[in-house]
Amino acid sequence: MTDPGLHHLAFLHLTALPAWLSKSREERDELVEREVAPVLAAHPAVRVRWVDVEAFSAESSDVLVAETDDLREWNRLVEALRDTSLFATPLFRLDRVLVGIEEGFRDHTRPEG
């Protein structure tokens, strides 16, 4: 599903659950280093950023922002994250997923091929 003409962005709205919040900051850092960092490293075609929004929103506490040209790699990354304790325990609740195409409105005017 790689299309160099289409750059996809995904926004996962997440809420930290009490199981996460009750951990010390050191425990959180260790968990991320042990479970999440290897997953992200295994999918270099997807650039991921974490954004804290809890001071500005009552809907979610965090937003994972991902960028990729390869939706297959995005799917594989999400499936791998689901196997971590972030979602398996769960430590976070997935509130919303928004996926879009950067400047997608321009795609209909591009020549095929």
PDB file of N, CA and C in Angstrom:
ATOM      1  N   MET A   1       0.814  -1.199   0.000  1.00  0.00           N
ATOM      2  CA  MET A   1       0.000   0.000   0.000  1.00  0.00           C
ATOM      3  C   MET A   1       0.855   1.258   0.000  1.00  0.00           C
ATOM      4  N   THR A   2       2.074   1.148  -0.428  1.00  0.00           N
ATOM      5  CA  THR A   2       2.913   2.326  -0.481  1.00  0.00           C
ATOM      6  C   THR A   2       2.571   3.130  -1.720  1.00  0.00           C
ATOM      7  N   ASP A   3       2.315   4.395  -1.551  1.00  0.00           N
ATOM      8  CA  ASP A   3       2.040   5.307  -2.655  1.00  0.00           C
ATOM      9  C   ASP A   3       2.809   6.577  -2.362  1.00  0.00           C
ATOM     10  N   PRO A   4       3.938   6.779  -3.047  1.00  0.00           N
ATOM     11  CA  PRO A   4       4.757   7.945  -2.738  1.00  0.00           C
ATOM     12  C   PRO A   4       4.038   9.268  -2.950  1.00  0.00           C
ATOM     13  N   GLY A   5       2.894   9.229  -3.637  1.00  0.00           N
ATOM     14  CA  GLY A   5       2.146  10.453  -3.843  1.00  0.00           C
ATOM     15  C   GLY A   5       1.185  10.771  -2.712  1.00  0.00           C
ATOM     16  N   LEU A   6       0.974   9.815  -1.805  1.00  0.00           N
ATOM     17  CA  LEU A   6       0.021  10.017  -0.719  1.00  0.00           C
ATOM     18  C   LEU A   6       0.726   9.868   0.626  1.00  0.00           C
ATOM     19  N   HIS A   7       0.682  10.917   1.408  1.00  0.00           N
ATOM     20  CA  HIS A   7       1.298  10.911   2.731  1.00  0.00           C
ATOM     21  C   HIS A   7       0.166  10.860   3.756  1.00  0.00           C
ATOM     22  N   HIS A   8       0.118   9.779   4.512  1.00  0.00           N
ATOM     23  CA  HIS A   8      -0.966   9.549   5.463  1.00  0.00           C
ATOM     24  C   HIS A   8      -0.580  10.029   6.850  1.00  0.00           C
ATOM     25  N   LEU A   9      -1.558  10.597   7.532  1.00  0.00           N
ATOM     26  CA  LEU A   9      -1.403  10.966   8.929  1.00  0.00           C
ATOM     27  C   LEU A   9      -2.499  10.278   9.723  1.00  0.00           C
ATOM     28  N   ALA A  10      -2.139   9.773  10.884  1.00  0.00           N
ATOM     29  CA  ALA A  10      -3.094   9.117  11.766  1.00  0.00           C
ATOM     30  C   ALA A  10      -3.020   9.775  13.132  1.00  0.00           C
ATOM     31  N   PHE A  11      -4.176   9.958  13.715  1.00  0.00           N
ATOM     32  CA  PHE A  11      -4.286  10.570  15.035  1.00  0.00           C
ATOM     33  C   PHE A  11      -5.062   9.601  15.919  1.00  0.00           C
ATOM     34  N   LEU A  12      -4.389   9.002  16.883  1.00  0.00           N
ATOM     35  CA  LEU A  12      -5.040   8.112  17.835  1.00  0.00           C
ATOM     36  C   LEU A  12      -5.252   8.891  19.120  1.00  0.00           C
ATOM     37  N   HIS A  13      -6.502   9.105  19.469  1.00  0.00           N
ATOM     38  CA  HIS A  13      -6.846   9.796  20.708  1.00  0.00           C
ATOM     39  C   HIS A  13      -6.914   8.738  21.803  1.00  0.00           C
ATOM     40  N   LEU A  14      -6.123   8.927  22.841  1.00  0.00           N
ATOM     41  CA  LEU A  14      -5.988   7.943  23.914  1.00  0.00           C
ATOM     42  C   LEU A  14      -6.287   8.576  25.260  1.00  0.00           C
ATOM     43  N   THR A  15      -6.746   7.757  26.191  1.00  0.00           N
ATOM     44  CA  THR A  15      -6.932   8.204  27.563  1.00  0.00           C
ATOM     45  C   THR A  15      -6.137   7.295  28.479  1.00  0.00           C
ATOM     46  N   ALA A  16      -5.270   7.899  29.290  1.00  0.00           N
ATOM     47  CA  ALA A  16      -4.511   7.145  30.281  1.00  0.00           C
ATOM     48  C   ALA A  16      -5.473   6.655  31.359  1.00  0.00           C
ATOM     49  N   LEU A  17      -5.388   5.368  31.678  1.00  0.00           N
ATOM     50  CA  LEU A  17      -6.268   4.755  32.667  1.00  0.00           C
ATOM     51  C   LEU A  17      -5.583   4.707  34.034  1.00  0.00           C
ATOM     52  N   PRO A  18      -6.330   4.480  35.097  1.00  0.00           N
ATOM     53  CA  PRO A  18      -5.726   4.434  36.432  1.00  0.00           C
ATOM     54  C   PRO A  18      -4.543   3.462  36.541  1.00  0.00           C
ATOM     55  N   ALA A  19      -4.585   2.356  35.799  1.00  0.00           N
ATOM     56  CA  ALA A  19      -3.469   1.405  35.840  1.00  0.00           C
ATOM     57  C   ALA A  19      -2.159   2.051  35.368  1.00  0.00           C
ATOM     58  N   TRP A  20      -2.241   2.997  34.454  1.00  0.00           N
ATOM     59  CA  TRP A  20      -1.065   3.733  33.986  1.00  0.00           C
ATOM     60  C   TRP A  20      -0.704   4.840  34.972  1.00  0.00           C
ATOM     61  N   LEU A  21      -1.706   5.588  35.373  1.00  0.00           N
ATOM     62  CA  LEU A  21      -1.471   6.740  36.235  1.00  0.00           C
ATOM     63  C   LEU A  21      -0.948   6.342  37.610  1.00  0.00           C
ATOM     64  N   SER A  22      -1.258   5.132  38.061  1.00  0.00           N
ATOM     65  CA  SER A  22      -0.786   4.687  39.370  1.00  0.00           C
ATOM     66  C   SER A  22       0.671   4.246  39.347  1.00  0.00           C
ATOM     67  N   LYS A  23       1.243   4.081  38.165  1.00  0.00           N
ATOM     68  CA  LYS A  23       2.661   3.724  38.059  1.00  0.00           C
ATOM     69  C   LYS A  23       3.512   4.968  38.293  1.00  0.00           C
ATOM     70  N   SER A  24       4.690   4.755  38.842  1.00  0.00           N
ATOM     71  CA  SER A  24       5.624   5.872  38.996  1.00  0.00           C
ATOM     72  C   SER A  24       6.132   6.280  37.614  1.00  0.00           C
ATOM     73  N   ARG A  25       6.660   7.450  37.516  1.00  0.00           N
ATOM     74  CA  ARG A  25       7.213   7.903  36.226  1.00  0.00           C
ATOM     75  C   ARG A  25       8.340   6.987  35.772  1.00  0.00           C
ATOM     76  N   GLU A  26       9.126   6.489  36.710  1.00  0.00           N
ATOM     77  CA  GLU A  26      10.203   5.555  36.369  1.00  0.00           C
ATOM     78  C   GLU A  26       9.634   4.257  35.804  1.00  0.00           C
ATOM     79  N   GLU A  27       8.571   3.743  36.413  1.00  0.00           N
ATOM     80  CA  GLU A  27       7.940   2.518  35.907  1.00  0.00           C
ATOM     81  C   GLU A  27       7.370   2.738  34.511  1.00  0.00           C
ATOM     82  N   ARG A  28       6.778   3.888  34.285  1.00  0.00           N
ATOM     83  CA  ARG A  28       6.246   4.198  32.957  1.00  0.00           C
ATOM     84  C   ARG A  28       7.370   4.240  31.928  1.00  0.00           C
ATOM     85  N   ASP A  29       8.455   4.925  32.276  1.00  0.00           N
ATOM     86  CA  ASP A  29       9.599   5.018  31.356  1.00  0.00           C
ATOM     87  C   ASP A  29      10.161   3.632  31.034  1.00  0.00           C
ATOM     88  N   GLU A  30      10.288   2.792  32.056  1.00  0.00           N
ATOM     89  CA  GLU A  30      10.811   1.437  31.851  1.00  0.00           C
ATOM     90  C   GLU A  30       9.898   0.620  30.939  1.00  0.00           C
ATOM     91  N   LEU A  31       8.597   0.731  31.149  1.00  0.00           N
ATOM     92  CA  LEU A  31       7.642  -0.001  30.324  1.00  0.00           C
ATOM     93  C   LEU A  31       7.723   0.454  28.865  1.00  0.00           C
ATOM     94  N   VAL A  32       7.773   1.736  28.660  1.00  0.00           N
ATOM     95  CA  VAL A  32       7.876   2.263  27.292  1.00  0.00           C
ATOM     96  C   VAL A  32       9.166   1.790  26.643  1.00  0.00           C
ATOM     97  N   GLU A  33      10.252   1.846  27.374  1.00  0.00           N
ATOM     98  CA  GLU A  33      11.543   1.407  26.822  1.00  0.00           C
ATOM     99  C   GLU A  33      11.534  -0.088  26.510  1.00  0.00           C
ATOM    100  N   ARG A  34      10.917  -0.873  27.372  1.00  0.00           N
ATOM    101  CA  ARG A  34      10.908  -2.331  27.233  1.00  0.00           C
ATOM    102  C   ARG A  34       9.914  -2.819  26.179  1.00  0.00           C
ATOM    103  N   GLU A  35       8.724  -2.204  26.109  1.00  0.00           N
ATOM    104  CA  GLU A  35       7.664  -2.729  25.254  1.00  0.00           C
ATOM    105  C   GLU A  35       7.372  -1.883  24.013  1.00  0.00           C
ATOM    106  N   VAL A  36       7.342  -0.584  24.173  1.00  0.00           N
ATOM    107  CA  VAL A  36       6.904   0.287  23.079  1.00  0.00           C
ATOM    108  C   VAL A  36       8.053   0.645  22.143  1.00  0.00           C
ATOM    109  N   ALA A  37       9.188   1.008  22.686  1.00  0.00           N
ATOM    110  CA  ALA A  37      10.320   1.417  21.843  1.00  0.00           C
ATOM    111  C   ALA A  37      10.702   0.353  20.817  1.00  0.00           C
ATOM    112  N   PRO A  38      10.759  -0.938  21.194  1.00  0.00           N
ATOM    113  CA  PRO A  38      11.089  -1.954  20.176  1.00  0.00           C
ATOM    114  C   PRO A  38      10.046  -2.046  19.059  1.00  0.00           C
ATOM    115  N   VAL A  39       8.782  -1.845  19.397  1.00  0.00           N
ATOM    116  CA  VAL A  39       7.728  -1.872  18.377  1.00  0.00           C
ATOM    117  C   VAL A  39       7.919  -0.714  17.406  1.00  0.00           C
ATOM    118  N   LEU A  40       8.158   0.464  17.931  1.00  0.00           N
ATOM    119  CA  LEU A  40       8.363   1.629  17.062  1.00  0.00           C
ATOM    120  C   LEU A  40       9.608   1.443  16.194  1.00  0.00           C
ATOM    121  N   ALA A  41      10.668   0.904  16.777  1.00  0.00           N
ATOM    122  CA  ALA A  41      11.908   0.688  16.021  1.00  0.00           C
ATOM    123  C   ALA A  41      11.723  -0.339  14.910  1.00  0.00           C
ATOM    124  N   ALA A  42      10.821  -1.281  15.112  1.00  0.00           N
ATOM    125  CA  ALA A  42      10.580  -2.327  14.110  1.00  0.00           C
ATOM    126  C   ALA A  42       9.769  -1.822  12.923  1.00  0.00           C
ATOM    127  N   HIS A  43       9.260  -0.598  13.022  1.00  0.00           N
ATOM    128  CA  HIS A  43       8.426  -0.032  11.958  1.00  0.00           C
ATOM    129  C   HIS A  43       8.919   1.367  11.596  1.00  0.00           C
ATOM    130  N   PRO A  44      10.130   1.452  11.044  1.00  0.00           N
ATOM    131  CA  PRO A  44      10.718   2.773  10.767  1.00  0.00           C
ATOM    132  C   PRO A  44       9.999   3.549   9.667  1.00  0.00           C
ATOM    133  N   ALA A  45       9.130   2.898   8.909  1.00  0.00           N
ATOM    134  CA  ALA A  45       8.388   3.602   7.854  1.00  0.00           C
ATOM    135  C   ALA A  45       7.271   4.467   8.430  1.00  0.00           C
ATOM    136  N   VAL A  46       7.059   4.345   9.749  1.00  0.00           N
ATOM    137  CA  VAL A  46       6.033   5.140  10.419  1.00  0.00           C
ATOM    138  C   VAL A  46       6.714   6.035  11.451  1.00  0.00           C
ATOM    139  N   ARG A  47       6.543   7.317  11.297  1.00  0.00           N
ATOM    140  CA  ARG A  47       7.086   8.287  12.256  1.00  0.00           C
ATOM    141  C   ARG A  47       6.004   8.564  13.292  1.00  0.00           C
ATOM    142  N   VAL A  48       6.342   8.403  14.569  1.00  0.00           N
ATOM    143  CA  VAL A  48       5.365   8.539  15.643  1.00  0.00           C
ATOM    144  C   VAL A  48       5.787   9.635  16.608  1.00  0.00           C
ATOM    145  N   ARG A  49       4.800  10.424  17.006  1.00  0.00           N
ATOM    146  CA  ARG A  49       4.999  11.435  18.050  1.00  0.00           C
ATOM    147  C   ARG A  49       3.874  11.292  19.058  1.00  0.00           C
ATOM    148  N   TRP A  50       4.169  11.564  20.321  1.00  0.00           N
ATOM    149  CA  TRP A  50       3.175  11.555  21.384  1.00  0.00           C
ATOM    150  C   TRP A  50       2.914  12.984  21.810  1.00  0.00           C
ATOM    151  N   VAL A  51       1.652  13.332  21.945  1.00  0.00           N
ATOM    152  CA  VAL A  51       1.274  14.692  22.332  1.00  0.00           C
ATOM    153  C   VAL A  51       0.371  14.597  23.558  1.00  0.00           C
ATOM    154  N   ASP A  52       0.748  15.295  24.629  1.00  0.00           N
ATOM    155  CA  ASP A  52      -0.085  15.376  25.831  1.00  0.00           C
ATOM    156  C   ASP A  52      -1.128  16.456  25.622  1.00  0.00           C
ATOM    157  N   VAL A  53      -2.392  16.102  25.835  1.00  0.00           N
ATOM    158  CA  VAL A  53      -3.458  17.081  25.636  1.00  0.00           C
ATOM    159  C   VAL A  53      -4.358  17.249  26.861  1.00  0.00           C
ATOM    160  N   GLU A  54      -4.060  16.517  27.938  1.00  0.00           N
ATOM    161  CA  GLU A  54      -4.983  16.526  29.070  1.00  0.00           C
ATOM    162  C   GLU A  54      -5.161  17.894  29.715  1.00  0.00           C
ATOM    163  N   ALA A  55      -4.192  18.761  29.595  1.00  0.00           N
ATOM    164  CA  ALA A  55      -4.335  20.108  30.164  1.00  0.00           C
ATOM    165  C   ALA A  55      -5.244  20.990  29.312  1.00  0.00           C
ATOM    166  N   PHE A  56      -5.577  20.507  28.117  1.00  0.00           N
ATOM    167  CA  PHE A  56      -6.343  21.320  27.173  1.00  0.00           C
ATOM    168  C   PHE A  56      -7.622  20.659  26.689  1.00  0.00           C
ATOM    169  N   SER A  57      -7.865  19.422  27.110  1.00  0.00           N
ATOM    170  CA  SER A  57      -9.009  18.675  26.608  1.00  0.00           C
ATOM    171  C   SER A  57      -9.578  17.784  27.703  1.00  0.00           C
ATOM    172  N   ALA A  58     -10.876  17.655  27.730  1.00  0.00           N
ATOM    173  CA  ALA A  58     -11.525  16.716  28.644  1.00  0.00           C
ATOM    174  C   ALA A  58     -11.892  15.423  27.922  1.00  0.00           C
ATOM    175  N   GLU A  59     -11.563  15.321  26.646  1.00  0.00           N
ATOM    176  CA  GLU A  59     -11.940  14.145  25.864  1.00  0.00           C
ATOM    177  C   GLU A  59     -10.900  13.039  25.923  1.00  0.00           C
ATOM    178  N   SER A  60      -9.638  13.367  25.773  1.00  0.00           N
ATOM    179  CA  SER A  60      -8.553  12.394  25.774  1.00  0.00           C
ATOM    180  C   SER A  60      -7.376  12.998  26.523  1.00  0.00           C
ATOM    181  N   SER A  61      -6.468  12.143  26.962  1.00  0.00           N
ATOM    182  CA  SER A  61      -5.289  12.660  27.658  1.00  0.00           C
ATOM    183  C   SER A  61      -4.077  12.765  26.743  1.00  0.00           C
ATOM    184  N   ASP A  62      -4.065  11.975  25.666  1.00  0.00           N
ATOM    185  CA  ASP A  62      -2.905  11.920  24.783  1.00  0.00           C
ATOM    186  C   ASP A  62      -3.360  11.712  23.346  1.00  0.00           C
ATOM    187  N   VAL A  63      -2.513  12.136  22.433  1.00  0.00           N
ATOM    188  CA  VAL A  63      -2.739  11.869  21.018  1.00  0.00           C
ATOM    189  C   VAL A  63      -1.440  11.307  20.447  1.00  0.00           C
ATOM    190  N   LEU A  64      -1.542  10.132  19.845  1.00  0.00           N
ATOM    191  CA  LEU A  64      -0.424   9.574  19.100  1.00  0.00           C
ATOM    192  C   LEU A  64      -0.596  10.063  17.668  1.00  0.00           C
ATOM    193  N   VAL A  65       0.413  10.751  17.162  1.00  0.00           N
ATOM    194  CA  VAL A  65       0.389  11.265  15.792  1.00  0.00           C
ATOM    195  C   VAL A  65       1.383  10.438  14.985  1.00  0.00           C
ATOM    196  N   ALA A  66       0.925   9.856  13.908  1.00  0.00           N
ATOM    197  CA  ALA A  66       1.784   9.025  13.072  1.00  0.00           C
ATOM    198  C   ALA A  66       1.748   9.519  11.641  1.00  0.00           C
ATOM    199  N   GLU A  67       2.889   9.421  10.974  1.00  0.00           N
ATOM    200  CA  GLU A  67       2.999   9.799   9.561  1.00  0.00           C
ATOM    201  C   GLU A  67       3.635   8.656   8.804  1.00  0.00           C
ATOM    202  N   THR A  68       3.074   8.359   7.634  1.00  0.00           N
ATOM    203  CA  THR A  68       3.637   7.289   6.815  1.00  0.00           C
ATOM    204  C   THR A  68       3.133   7.394   5.380  1.00  0.00           C
ATOM    205  N   ASP A  69       3.874   6.805   4.484  1.00  0.00           N
ATOM    206  CA  ASP A  69       3.434   6.623   3.107  1.00  0.00           C
ATOM    207  C   ASP A  69       2.990   5.180   2.886  1.00  0.00           C
ATOM    208  N   ASP A  70       3.037   4.376   3.935  1.00  0.00           N
ATOM    209  CA  ASP A  70       2.799   2.937   3.825  1.00  0.00           C
ATOM    210  C   ASP A  70       1.737   2.503   4.843  1.00  0.00           C
ATOM    211  N   LEU A  71       0.498   2.376   4.394  1.00  0.00           N
ATOM    212  CA  LEU A  71      -0.587   2.001   5.307  1.00  0.00           C
ATOM    213  C   LEU A  71      -0.441   0.578   5.843  1.00  0.00           C
ATOM    214  N   ARG A  72       0.206  -0.281   5.094  1.00  0.00           N
ATOM    215  CA  ARG A  72       0.439  -1.645   5.595  1.00  0.00           C
ATOM    216  C   ARG A  72       1.337  -1.591   6.834  1.00  0.00           C
ATOM    217  N   GLU A  73       2.385  -0.780   6.785  1.00  0.00           N
ATOM    218  CA  GLU A  73       3.263  -0.641   7.950  1.00  0.00           C
ATOM    219  C   GLU A  73       2.527   0.005   9.121  1.00  0.00           C
ATOM    220  N   TRP A  74       1.650   0.951   8.822  1.00  0.00           N
ATOM    221  CA  TRP A  74       0.840   1.557   9.879  1.00  0.00           C
ATOM    222  C   TRP A  74      -0.015   0.488  10.549  1.00  0.00           C
ATOM    223  N   ASN A  75      -0.679  -0.332   9.771  1.00  0.00           N
ATOM    224  CA  ASN A  75      -1.506  -1.400  10.325  1.00  0.00           C
ATOM    225  C   ASN A  75      -0.668  -2.357  11.168  1.00  0.00           C
ATOM    226  N   ARG A  76       0.493  -2.728  10.667  1.00  0.00           N
ATOM    227  CA  ARG A  76       1.368  -3.641  11.414  1.00  0.00           C
ATOM    228  C   ARG A  76       1.825  -3.023  12.727  1.00  0.00           C
ATOM    229  N   LEU A  77       2.114  -1.743  12.713  1.00  0.00           N
ATOM    230  CA  LEU A  77       2.510  -1.051  13.942  1.00  0.00           C
ATOM    231  C   LEU A  77       1.381  -1.082  14.965  1.00  0.00           C
ATOM    232  N   VAL A  78       0.172  -0.772  14.532  1.00  0.00           N
ATOM    233  CA  VAL A  78      -0.971  -0.764  15.451  1.00  0.00           C
ATOM    234  C   VAL A  78      -1.202  -2.163  16.013  1.00  0.00           C
ATOM    235  N   GLU A  79      -1.141  -3.178  15.175  1.00  0.00           N
ATOM    236  CA  GLU A  79      -1.325  -4.550  15.653  1.00  0.00           C
ATOM    237  C   GLU A  79      -0.255  -4.908  16.682  1.00  0.00           C
ATOM    238  N   ALA A  80       0.963  -4.499  16.456  1.00  0.00           N
ATOM    239  CA  ALA A  80       2.041  -4.788  17.408  1.00  0.00           C
ATOM    240  C   ALA A  80       1.837  -4.028  18.719  1.00  0.00           C
ATOM    241  N   LEU A  81       1.380  -2.787  18.640  1.00  0.00           N
ATOM    242  CA  LEU A  81       1.111  -2.028  19.860  1.00  0.00           C
ATOM    243  C   LEU A  81      -0.014  -2.660  20.667  1.00  0.00           C
ATOM    244  N   ARG A  82      -0.970  -3.236  19.988  1.00  0.00           N
ATOM    245  CA  ARG A  82      -2.091  -3.895  20.683  1.00  0.00           C
ATOM    246  C   ARG A  82      -1.613  -5.078  21.511  1.00  0.00           C
ATOM    247  N   ASP A  83      -0.478  -5.649  21.145  1.00  0.00           N
ATOM    248  CA  ASP A  83       0.079  -6.778  21.892  1.00  0.00           C
ATOM    249  C   ASP A  83       0.875  -6.332  23.114  1.00  0.00           C
ATOM    250  N   THR A  84       1.098  -5.034  23.266  1.00  0.00           N
ATOM    251  CA  THR A  84       1.812  -4.539  24.441  1.00  0.00           C
ATOM    252  C   THR A  84       0.822  -4.311  25.578  1.00  0.00           C
ATOM    253  N   SER A  85       1.348  -4.130  26.764  1.00  0.00           N
ATOM    254  CA  SER A  85       0.464  -3.914  27.914  1.00  0.00           C
ATOM    255  C   SER A  85      -0.257  -2.575  27.851  1.00  0.00           C
ATOM    256  N   LEU A  86       0.198  -1.670  26.970  1.00  0.00           N
ATOM    257  CA  LEU A  86      -0.531  -0.406  26.831  1.00  0.00           C
ATOM    258  C   LEU A  86      -2.003  -0.663  26.546  1.00  0.00           C
ATOM    259  N   PHE A  87      -2.271  -1.649  25.689  1.00  0.00           N
ATOM    260  CA  PHE A  87      -3.641  -1.961  25.316  1.00  0.00           C
ATOM    261  C   PHE A  87      -4.120  -3.303  25.864  1.00  0.00           C
ATOM    262  N   ALA A  88      -3.204  -4.226  26.113  1.00  0.00           N
ATOM    263  CA  ALA A  88      -3.601  -5.551  26.579  1.00  0.00           C
ATOM    264  C   ALA A  88      -3.990  -5.559  28.053  1.00  0.00           C
ATOM    265  N   THR A  89      -3.408  -4.672  28.856  1.00  0.00           N
ATOM    266  CA  THR A  89      -3.701  -4.685  30.294  1.00  0.00           C
ATOM    267  C   THR A  89      -5.104  -4.175  30.594  1.00  0.00           C
ATOM    268  N   PRO A  90      -5.630  -3.136  30.167  1.00  0.00           N
ATOM    269  CA  PRO A  90      -5.053  -2.008  29.420  1.00  0.00           C
ATOM    270  C   PRO A  90      -4.557  -0.902  30.350  1.00  0.00           C
ATOM    271  N   LEU A  91      -3.628  -0.139  29.793  1.00  0.00           N
ATOM    272  CA  LEU A  91      -3.121   1.052  30.464  1.00  0.00           C
ATOM    273  C   LEU A  91      -3.684   2.313  29.823  1.00  0.00           C
ATOM    274  N   PHE A  92      -4.115   2.183  28.573  1.00  0.00           N
ATOM    275  CA  PHE A  92      -4.732   3.285  27.838  1.00  0.00           C
ATOM    276  C   PHE A  92      -6.001   2.789  27.167  1.00  0.00           C
ATOM    277  N   ARG A  93      -6.945   3.687  27.030  1.00  0.00           N
ATOM    278  CA  ARG A  93      -8.161   3.410  26.263  1.00  0.00           C
ATOM    279  C   ARG A  93      -8.054   4.161  24.937  1.00  0.00           C
ATOM    280  N   LEU A  94      -8.369   3.477  23.868  1.00  0.00           N
ATOM    281  CA  LEU A  94      -8.379   4.098  22.544  1.00  0.00           C
ATOM    282  C   LEU A  94      -9.736   4.755  22.346  1.00  0.00           C
ATOM    283  N   ASP A  95      -9.755   6.074  22.257  1.00  0.00           N
ATOM    284  CA  ASP A  95     -11.002   6.825  22.148  1.00  0.00           C
ATOM    285  C   ASP A  95     -11.426   7.069  20.710  1.00  0.00           C
ATOM    286  N   ARG A  96     -10.463   7.340  19.855  1.00  0.00           N
ATOM    287  CA  ARG A  96     -10.798   7.717  18.483  1.00  0.00           C
ATOM    288  C   ARG A  96      -9.573   7.497  17.597  1.00  0.00           C
ATOM    289  N   VAL A  97      -9.833   7.120  16.357  1.00  0.00           N
ATOM    290  CA  VAL A  97      -8.777   7.010  15.346  1.00  0.00           C
ATOM    291  C   VAL A  97      -9.208   7.841  14.153  1.00  0.00           C
ATOM    292  N   LEU A  98      -8.367   8.770  13.773  1.00  0.00           N
ATOM    293  CA  LEU A  98      -8.603   9.581  12.572  1.00  0.00           C
ATOM    294  C   LEU A  98      -7.407   9.393  11.650  1.00  0.00           C
ATOM    295  N   VAL A  99      -7.667   8.972  10.428  1.00  0.00           N
ATOM    296  CA  VAL A  99      -6.608   8.796   9.436  1.00  0.00           C
ATOM    297  C   VAL A  99      -6.964   9.647   8.235  1.00  0.00           C
ATOM    298  N   GLY A 100      -5.984  10.383   7.746  1.00  0.00           N
ATOM    299  CA  GLY A 100      -6.229  11.225   6.587  1.00  0.00           C
ATOM    300  C   GLY A 100      -5.029  11.253   5.662  1.00  0.00           C
ATOM    301  N   ILE A 101      -5.226  11.918   4.556  1.00  0.00           N
ATOM    302  CA  ILE A 101      -4.177  12.075   3.549  1.00  0.00           C
ATOM    303  C   ILE A 101      -3.786  13.543   3.526  1.00  0.00           C
ATOM    304  N   GLU A 102      -2.502  13.786   3.708  1.00  0.00           N
ATOM    305  CA  GLU A 102      -2.033  15.164   3.666  1.00  0.00           C
ATOM    306  C   GLU A 102      -2.308  15.739   2.279  1.00  0.00           C
ATOM    307  N   GLU A 103      -2.983  16.869   2.263  1.00  0.00           N
ATOM    308  CA  GLU A 103      -3.396  17.523   1.015  1.00  0.00           C
ATOM    309  C   GLU A 103      -4.130  16.557   0.085  1.00  0.00           C
ATOM    310  N   GLY A 104      -4.958  15.708   0.683  1.00  0.00           N
ATOM    311  CA  GLY A 104      -5.699  14.709  -0.092  1.00  0.00           C
ATOM    312  C   GLY A 104      -6.617  15.313  -1.134  1.00  0.00           C
ATOM    313  N   PHE A 105      -7.044  16.539  -0.916  1.00  0.00           N
ATOM    314  CA  PHE A 105      -7.936  17.198  -1.876  1.00  0.00           C
ATOM    315  C   PHE A 105      -7.250  17.383  -3.231  1.00  0.00           C
ATOM    316  N   ARG A 106      -5.926  17.359  -3.254  1.00  0.00           N
ATOM    317  CA  ARG A 106      -5.187  17.533  -4.505  1.00  0.00           C
ATOM    318  C   ARG A 106      -5.089  16.229  -5.300  1.00  0.00           C
ATOM    319  N   ASP A 107      -5.303  15.101  -4.645  1.00  0.00           N
ATOM    320  CA  ASP A 107      -5.076  13.803  -5.291  1.00  0.00           C
ATOM    321  C   ASP A 107      -5.970  13.606  -6.511  1.00  0.00           C
ATOM    322  N   HIS A 108      -7.188  14.102  -6.496  1.00  0.00           N
ATOM    323  CA  HIS A 108      -8.094  13.842  -7.616  1.00  0.00           C
ATOM    324  C   HIS A 108      -7.636  14.536  -8.902  1.00  0.00           C
ATOM    325  N   THR A 109      -6.724  15.500  -8.818  1.00  0.00           N
ATOM    326  CA  THR A 109      -6.241  16.194 -10.015  1.00  0.00           C
ATOM    327  C   THR A 109      -4.909  15.648 -10.516  1.00  0.00           C
ATOM    328  N   ARG A 110      -4.338  14.681  -9.771  1.00  0.00           N
ATOM    329  CA  ARG A 110      -3.058  14.106 -10.195  1.00  0.00           C
ATOM    330  C   ARG A 110      -3.294  13.091 -11.295  1.00  0.00           C
ATOM    331  N   PRO A 111      -2.415  13.059 -12.282  1.00  0.00           N
ATOM    332  CA  PRO A 111      -2.543  12.035 -13.331  1.00  0.00           C
ATOM    333  C   PRO A 111      -2.266  10.655 -12.759  1.00  0.00           C
ATOM    334  N   GLU A 112      -2.947   9.656 -13.259  1.00  0.00           N
ATOM    335  CA  GLU A 112      -2.723   8.277 -12.826  1.00  0.00           C
ATOM    336  C   GLU A 112      -1.368   7.816 -13.336  1.00  0.00           C
ATOM    337  N   GLY A 113      -0.803   6.881 -12.546  1.00  0.00           N
ATOM    338  CA  GLY A 113       0.449   6.249 -13.012  1.00  0.00           C
ATOM    339  C   GLY A 113       1.616   6.682 -12.337  1.00  0.00           C
TER     340      GLY A 113
END
